Amino acid sequence: VGGRVVDPPAREAVPAQAEVLAACEGADETQRAAVRARQDAPVEIAREELAATDASRAELAELRLQLERRDAADERLRKRVKELATAVEGAVEDAQEHAALRNAYAMLEAEKQQVEGYLAAATAAGDRARAFGQARQEEAAARK
């Protein structure tokens, strides 16, 4: 063949060598894939951890926002409670003042009734005195 004589076993060796090379290349590819997997594994783990960290940060930010909202609501409630406490104190003072005015009115009413009683007694005494004076005048006139 082409000036060269090839032995039959050498002819058979060429396909066998090709198979060995293919097997080596397959093994090399498997080894490369394994190396890539070992190299990519920390990267993939780091990506997962980074994603988890990002998720944790987002959750933490949401929790902070909720806490700020809750603090603002608590502050509004504190202000409202303070306003209500002030209103209640004012209402208590008004009620006490009203009670004091009612007591003063009741005392004035009692004094008025007492004065009216004195006035009625004085009027009755005046009426008796007039009647007595008139009777004396009539006696004095009758004696004349």
Phi, psi and omega in degrees: 000115176055034178084355180243145180255125180249130178286147180302320180295329180291324178297322179288333182290328182297311177295323180296321179295321178297320178295318180296316179298317179297318179295318178297316179297320177297318179294318178300318180295320178296317179296317178299318179297319179295318179296315179299318181297318179294322179287322182283335183302309178297325178295315180295319177297317179297320178297316179297317179295321178296317178297318178295320178296316178299318178296319179296319178296317179297317179296318178297319178297319178296318179296321177297317178298316178298320179295318177298317178298317180295319178298317179297318178295319178299319180295318177298319179295318178300316179298316181296318178297319178297317178299316180294321178297318178297317179296319179295317177301317178298318180295321178295316178298316178299318179295319179295317178297318179298317179296319179296318178296320177298317178296317179296319179297317179297320178295317178297320178298318178295317178296321179299314179297322178295315179297318177299322176296315177297318180298317178296319179294318180294318178298316179296319179294320178296317179298317178295319180295319178296315180298319179294317179296319179293320179295321178294320180295319180295322177294317181294323180289326180289330179282342181275000000 
